[in-house]
Short mmCIF file of C-alpha atoms in Angstrom, two decimals:
data_model
loop_
_atom_site.label_atom_id
_atom_site.label_comp_id
_atom_site.label_asym_id
_atom_site.label_seq_id
_atom_site.Cartn_x
_atom_site.Cartn_y
_atom_site.Cartn_z
CA MET A 1 50.48 -24.50 19.72
CA THR A 2 52.27 -24.52 16.44
CA ILE A 3 53.74 -27.68 15.04
CA ARG A 4 57.46 -28.32 15.93
CA ALA A 5 60.11 -28.79 13.16
CA LYS A 6 60.73 -32.45 13.82
CA HIS A 7 57.02 -33.31 13.44
CA ARG A 8 56.62 -31.14 10.14
CA LYS A 9 59.49 -33.18 8.85
CA ARG A 10 58.10 -36.47 10.06
CA TYR A 11 54.57 -36.22 8.96
CA LYS A 12 55.03 -33.61 5.95
CA LEU A 13 52.04 -31.63 7.58
CA VAL A 14 49.42 -33.92 5.77
CA PRO A 15 49.86 -37.41 7.25
CA CYS A 16 46.83 -38.92 5.42
CA ALA A 17 44.22 -38.28 2.66
CA MET A 18 40.67 -39.09 2.05
CA ALA A 19 40.53 -41.31 -1.10
CA PRO A 20 37.59 -41.05 -3.64
CA ASP A 21 35.93 -43.99 -1.80
CA GLY A 22 36.09 -42.20 1.54
CA GLN A 23 38.77 -44.46 3.01
CA ILE A 24 41.68 -42.85 4.93
CA ILE A 25 45.06 -43.75 3.45
CA SER A 26 48.61 -42.82 3.88
CA PRO A 27 50.92 -41.32 1.08
CA GLU A 28 52.43 -44.97 0.70
CA GLU A 29 49.01 -46.30 -0.24
CA ALA A 30 48.15 -43.56 -2.68
CA VAL A 31 47.98 -44.01 -6.51
CA ARG A 32 49.22 -41.39 -8.95
CA GLY A 33 46.38 -39.85 -10.73
CA ASN A 34 43.58 -40.36 -8.11
CA LEU A 35 41.71 -37.44 -6.55
CA TYR A 36 42.61 -37.09 -2.79
CA ARG A 37 41.16 -34.55 -0.31
CA CYS A 38 42.50 -33.21 2.94
CA PRO A 39 40.72 -34.85 5.91
CA GLU A 40 40.63 -31.47 7.76
CA CYS A 41 39.34 -28.94 5.23
CA LYS A 42 38.22 -31.21 2.41
CA LYS A 43 40.38 -29.39 -0.29
CA ALA A 44 42.20 -31.18 -2.95
CA LEU A 45 45.62 -32.79 -2.19
CA SER A 46 48.33 -33.61 -4.47
CA LEU A 47 50.53 -36.74 -4.13
CA ARG A 48 54.18 -35.63 -4.32
CA PHE A 49 57.59 -37.16 -4.14
CA SER A 50 60.61 -36.03 -2.36
CA LYS A 51 64.29 -36.06 -3.93
CA LEU A 52 64.49 -39.51 -2.50
CA GLN A 53 61.19 -40.48 -4.20
CA ASN A 54 59.39 -40.79 -0.93
CA PRO A 55 55.61 -39.92 -1.30
CA TYR A 56 53.72 -37.37 0.65
CA PHE A 57 50.61 -35.27 0.43
CA ALA A 58 50.43 -31.46 0.07
CA HIS A 59 47.50 -29.07 -0.62
CA THR A 60 47.20 -28.39 -4.34
CA ASN A 61 46.50 -24.85 -3.82
CA LYS A 62 47.86 -22.54 -0.90
CA ILE A 63 45.13 -22.27 1.58
CA LYS A 64 44.89 -21.74 5.34
CA CYS A 65 44.25 -25.30 6.91
CA LYS A 66 44.44 -25.96 10.55
CA LEU A 67 46.35 -29.27 9.67
CA GLU A 68 49.30 -27.45 8.64
CA HIS A 69 49.45 -25.10 11.65
CA SER A 70 48.00 -26.89 14.70
CA SER A 71 49.68 -29.46 16.60
CA VAL A 72 46.45 -30.61 18.09
CA VAL A 73 44.83 -30.89 14.59
CA LEU A 74 47.94 -32.72 13.20
CA ALA A 75 47.84 -35.19 16.14
CA LYS A 76 44.22 -35.88 15.66
CA HIS A 77 44.68 -37.02 11.97
CA VAL A 78 47.95 -38.83 12.77
CA LEU A 79 46.11 -40.81 15.52
CA HIS A 80 43.08 -41.46 13.19
CA LEU A 81 45.26 -42.84 10.39
CA VAL A 82 47.03 -45.20 12.99
CA LEU A 83 43.79 -46.44 14.41
CA THR A 84 42.22 -46.91 11.11
CA ARG A 85 45.20 -49.00 9.87
CA TRP A 86 45.15 -50.94 13.19
CA MET A 87 41.48 -51.73 13.00
CA LYS A 88 42.22 -53.24 9.40
CA GLY A 89 44.75 -55.47 10.97
CA SER A 90 47.99 -53.63 10.11
CA GLY A 91 50.19 -51.80 12.47
CA ASP A 92 51.20 -52.16 15.98
CA PRO A 93 48.48 -52.35 18.64
CA VAL A 94 47.41 -49.10 20.40
CA GLU A 95 47.55 -48.91 24.27
CA VAL A 96 46.00 -46.55 26.65
CA GLN A 97 47.58 -45.78 30.14
CA PRO A 98 45.24 -44.42 32.59
CA PHE A 99 46.81 -41.76 34.94
CA CYS A 100 49.44 -43.48 36.92
CA GLU A 101 48.22 -46.87 36.17
CA LYS A 102 49.03 -49.95 33.94
CA ARG A 103 48.69 -50.03 30.21
CA TYR A 104 45.69 -51.53 28.54
CA GLU A 105 45.45 -52.65 24.86
CA LEU A 106 42.56 -51.23 23.02
CA PRO A 107 40.10 -54.06 22.33
CA ARG A 108 40.16 -53.98 18.48
CA GLU A 109 37.51 -56.60 18.17
CA GLU A 110 35.03 -54.49 19.96
CA ILE A 111 35.67 -51.15 18.03
CA HIS A 112 33.42 -50.83 15.04
CA GLN A 113 33.63 -47.09 14.20
CA ILE A 114 35.84 -44.04 14.73
CA LYS A 115 34.16 -40.68 14.74
CA LEU A 116 36.01 -37.44 14.35
CA ASN A 117 34.73 -34.28 16.27
CA HIS A 118 32.00 -36.37 17.96
CA GLY A 119 29.48 -34.27 19.82
CA ILE A 120 28.36 -35.66 23.19
CA ARG A 121 25.41 -33.98 24.86
CA ILE A 122 25.69 -33.80 28.58
CA HIS A 123 23.01 -31.29 29.37
CA PRO A 124 20.21 -29.73 27.24
CA LYS A 125 22.27 -26.74 26.56
CA ARG A 126 25.74 -28.13 26.69
CA THR A 127 27.76 -30.31 24.35
CA LEU A 128 31.30 -31.58 24.42
CA HIS A 129 33.35 -32.57 21.25
CA SER A 130 35.90 -35.28 21.44
CA HIS A 131 38.47 -35.32 18.70
CA LEU A 132 38.12 -38.77 18.26
CA SER A 133 35.40 -41.25 19.49
CA LEU A 134 35.64 -45.17 19.48
CA LEU A 135 32.18 -46.68 19.24
CA ASP A 136 31.04 -50.30 19.57
CA GLN A 137 28.74 -52.09 17.16
CA HIS A 138 25.69 -50.40 18.91
CA GLY A 139 27.12 -46.91 18.48
CA TYR A 140 27.90 -46.74 22.13
CA PRO A 141 31.29 -45.13 23.24
CA ILE A 142 34.11 -47.26 24.23
CA LEU A 143 36.45 -44.14 24.62
CA HIS A 144 36.43 -40.54 23.73
CA ILE A 145 39.75 -38.98 23.15
CA GLU A 146 40.59 -35.26 23.52
CA ILE A 147 43.87 -34.03 22.34
CA ARG A 148 45.28 -31.01 24.15
CA ASP A 149 48.32 -28.75 24.14
CA LYS A 150 48.14 -28.67 27.82
CA PRO A 151 45.97 -30.48 30.57
CA ARG A 152 42.71 -28.94 31.62
CA THR A 153 42.66 -27.12 34.96
CA ARG A 154 39.30 -28.90 35.67
CA HIS A 155 39.24 -32.47 34.34
CA ILE A 156 36.30 -34.09 32.97
CA LYS A 157 35.01 -36.68 35.51
CA HIS A 158 34.04 -39.63 33.28
CA PRO A 159 36.05 -43.01 33.13
CA SER A 160 35.64 -43.12 29.28
CA TRP A 161 37.03 -39.46 28.54
CA LEU A 162 40.83 -39.44 27.77
CA GLU A 163 42.76 -36.42 27.59
CA VAL A 164 46.07 -36.93 25.83
CA SER A 165 48.92 -34.48 24.75
CA ALA A 166 49.29 -33.46 21.15
CA GLU A 167 53.12 -33.52 21.72
CA GLU A 168 53.09 -37.24 23.10
CA VAL A 169 50.78 -38.37 20.26
CA LEU A 170 52.97 -36.92 17.51
CA SER A 171 55.98 -38.57 19.29
CA ASN A 172 54.25 -41.89 19.67
CA PRO A 173 50.67 -42.39 18.58
CA TYR A 174 50.74 -46.20 19.83
CA LEU A 175 50.64 -45.20 23.51
CA LEU A 176 47.89 -42.83 24.83
CA SER A 177 48.85 -41.63 28.30
CA SER A 178 46.00 -39.87 30.10
CA LEU A 179 46.34 -36.43 31.44
CA ASN A 180 43.06 -36.89 33.36
CA PRO A 181 43.17 -38.82 36.74
CA TYR A 182 39.58 -39.69 36.36
CA THR A 183 40.03 -41.67 33.40
CA ASN A 184 39.72 -45.46 34.23
CA PHE A 185 39.60 -47.24 31.00
CA SER A 186 39.37 -51.03 30.80
CA THR A 187 38.50 -53.57 28.19
CA SER A 188 35.09 -53.98 29.34
CA ILE A 189 32.42 -52.29 27.03
CA PRO A 190 29.88 -49.95 28.53
CA THR A 191 26.32 -51.25 28.15
CA GLN A 192 24.77 -47.76 27.96
CA LEU A 193 25.84 -44.36 27.44
CA ASN A 194 25.98 -42.46 30.77
CA LEU A 195 25.90 -38.65 31.36
CA PHE A 196 29.12 -37.13 32.27
CA ASP A 197 29.63 -36.47 36.04
CA PHE A 198 30.84 -32.92 36.54
CA ALA A 199 31.59 -31.05 39.81
CA PRO A 200 30.12 -27.67 39.53
CA PRO A 201 30.88 -25.27 38.20
CA TYR A 202 30.84 -26.80 34.70
CA PRO A 203 34.14 -26.48 32.80
CA SER A 204 34.16 -24.69 29.65
CA LEU A 205 33.92 -26.40 26.35
CA PRO A 206 37.06 -27.62 24.62
CA SER A 207 37.87 -25.76 21.39
CA HIS A 208 36.37 -27.51 18.28
CA HIS A 209 38.95 -28.56 15.79
#
């Protein structure tokens, strides 16, 4: 799905950048003259300013980057920026709302790492990729987040697999409402990595962004 005009205007297509030290930063945190790279394609970004002197990132050269054309990819990096800032102690808390249930605030003190495009092996010949995975201090998953243009026809039956709408993330990245009726997230942290429980036949792999 292409990016709607209101989201293009809000995020300027490149909502964040990789700084020289590897940190993810917003345009407001950027410094003139530093080298920044796109978090998706890793190509050079330029720090630019609007007529009202509002900073924003743009690709230095014209290239085909999914971040500028896919609502799912844009939502992934918007959410990554929000979660990164929140983990550092700034920004509003991020909440998860399982399917037709009450909201839960993500346990910031338990989350130690965010991985993008994290591969999870569920079978010797089958691997799923979450867009973002939140891991605890031991590397075990607290939550796997999959961003979609539309809900799956066959949902993944695992309590920590969260399917969310790209449109909803771009509208409000602070509330992650599940499209998956099998998500049953709570603030309790899993003690071990369990295999996913699928009802045969296995669903197809999600596209890798």
